[in-house]
């Protein structure tokens, strides 16, 4: 499954939850992401803009 789809992300998070200590908290995180997707997208866009500005000013 693809991470681009919610069901693929759920499978990936479930697999990770099985492999890492305390990973159980990851189960169901895709539901939270779906409910707050626009806020996550905005945060990601702001982060990428900050990163580009940082790199453009020679801070690589």
Short mmCIF file of C-alpha atoms in Angstrom, two decimals:
data_model
loop_
_atom_site.label_atom_id
_atom_site.label_comp_id
_atom_site.label_asym_id
_atom_site.label_seq_id
_atom_site.Cartn_x
_atom_site.Cartn_y
_atom_site.Cartn_z
CA UNK A 1 0.00 0.00 0.00
CA UNK A 2 0.95 3.56 -0.59
CA UNK A 3 1.60 6.11 2.12
CA UNK A 4 -0.42 8.51 -0.04
CA UNK A 5 -3.60 6.68 0.97
CA UNK A 6 -5.02 6.55 4.47
CA UNK A 7 -5.28 2.74 4.47
CA UNK A 8 -1.64 2.43 3.39
CA UNK A 9 -0.57 4.79 6.12
CA UNK A 10 -2.61 2.79 8.65
CA UNK A 11 -0.81 -0.41 7.60
CA UNK A 12 2.60 1.28 7.82
CA UNK A 13 1.87 2.70 11.27
CA UNK A 14 0.53 -0.66 12.43
CA UNK A 15 3.71 -2.39 11.28
CA UNK A 16 5.85 0.20 13.00
CA UNK A 17 3.74 -0.12 16.15
CA UNK A 18 4.55 -3.84 16.19
CA UNK A 19 8.30 -3.25 15.91
CA UNK A 20 9.08 -0.43 18.32
CA UNK A 21 8.75 -0.26 22.10
CA UNK A 22 5.68 1.76 23.04
CA UNK A 23 4.59 1.78 19.42
CA UNK A 24 1.01 0.96 20.24
CA UNK A 25 0.24 4.67 20.46
CA UNK A 26 0.76 4.85 16.69
CA UNK A 27 -2.27 2.68 16.03
CA UNK A 28 -5.13 4.85 14.90
CA UNK A 29 -2.91 7.88 14.27
CA UNK A 30 -4.15 7.95 10.68
CA UNK A 31 -7.62 8.81 12.03
CA UNK A 32 -6.18 11.81 13.88
CA UNK A 33 -4.29 12.84 10.74
CA UNK A 34 -7.45 12.60 8.67
CA UNK A 35 -9.43 14.69 11.16
CA UNK A 36 -6.77 17.42 11.24
CA UNK A 37 -5.30 17.08 7.75
CA UNK A 38 -5.53 20.73 6.74
CA UNK A 39 -3.66 21.83 9.89
CA UNK A 40 -0.93 19.22 9.27
CA UNK A 41 -0.63 20.36 5.64
CA UNK A 42 -0.29 24.01 6.70
CA UNK A 43 2.40 23.12 9.25
CA UNK A 44 4.28 21.11 6.64
CA UNK A 45 4.13 23.95 4.11
CA UNK A 46 5.42 26.43 6.71
CA UNK A 47 8.24 24.07 7.65
CA UNK A 48 9.25 23.59 4.00
CA UNK A 49 9.21 27.35 3.42
CA UNK A 50 11.44 27.89 6.46
CA UNK A 51 13.78 25.13 5.29
CA UNK A 52 14.05 26.63 1.80
CA UNK A 53 14.79 30.07 3.26
CA UNK A 54 17.42 28.57 5.53
CA UNK A 55 19.13 26.73 2.68
CA UNK A 56 18.88 29.73 0.33
CA UNK A 57 20.90 31.76 2.81
CA UNK A 58 23.83 29.35 2.82
CA UNK A 59 23.04 27.41 5.98
CA UNK A 60 23.37 23.97 4.42
#
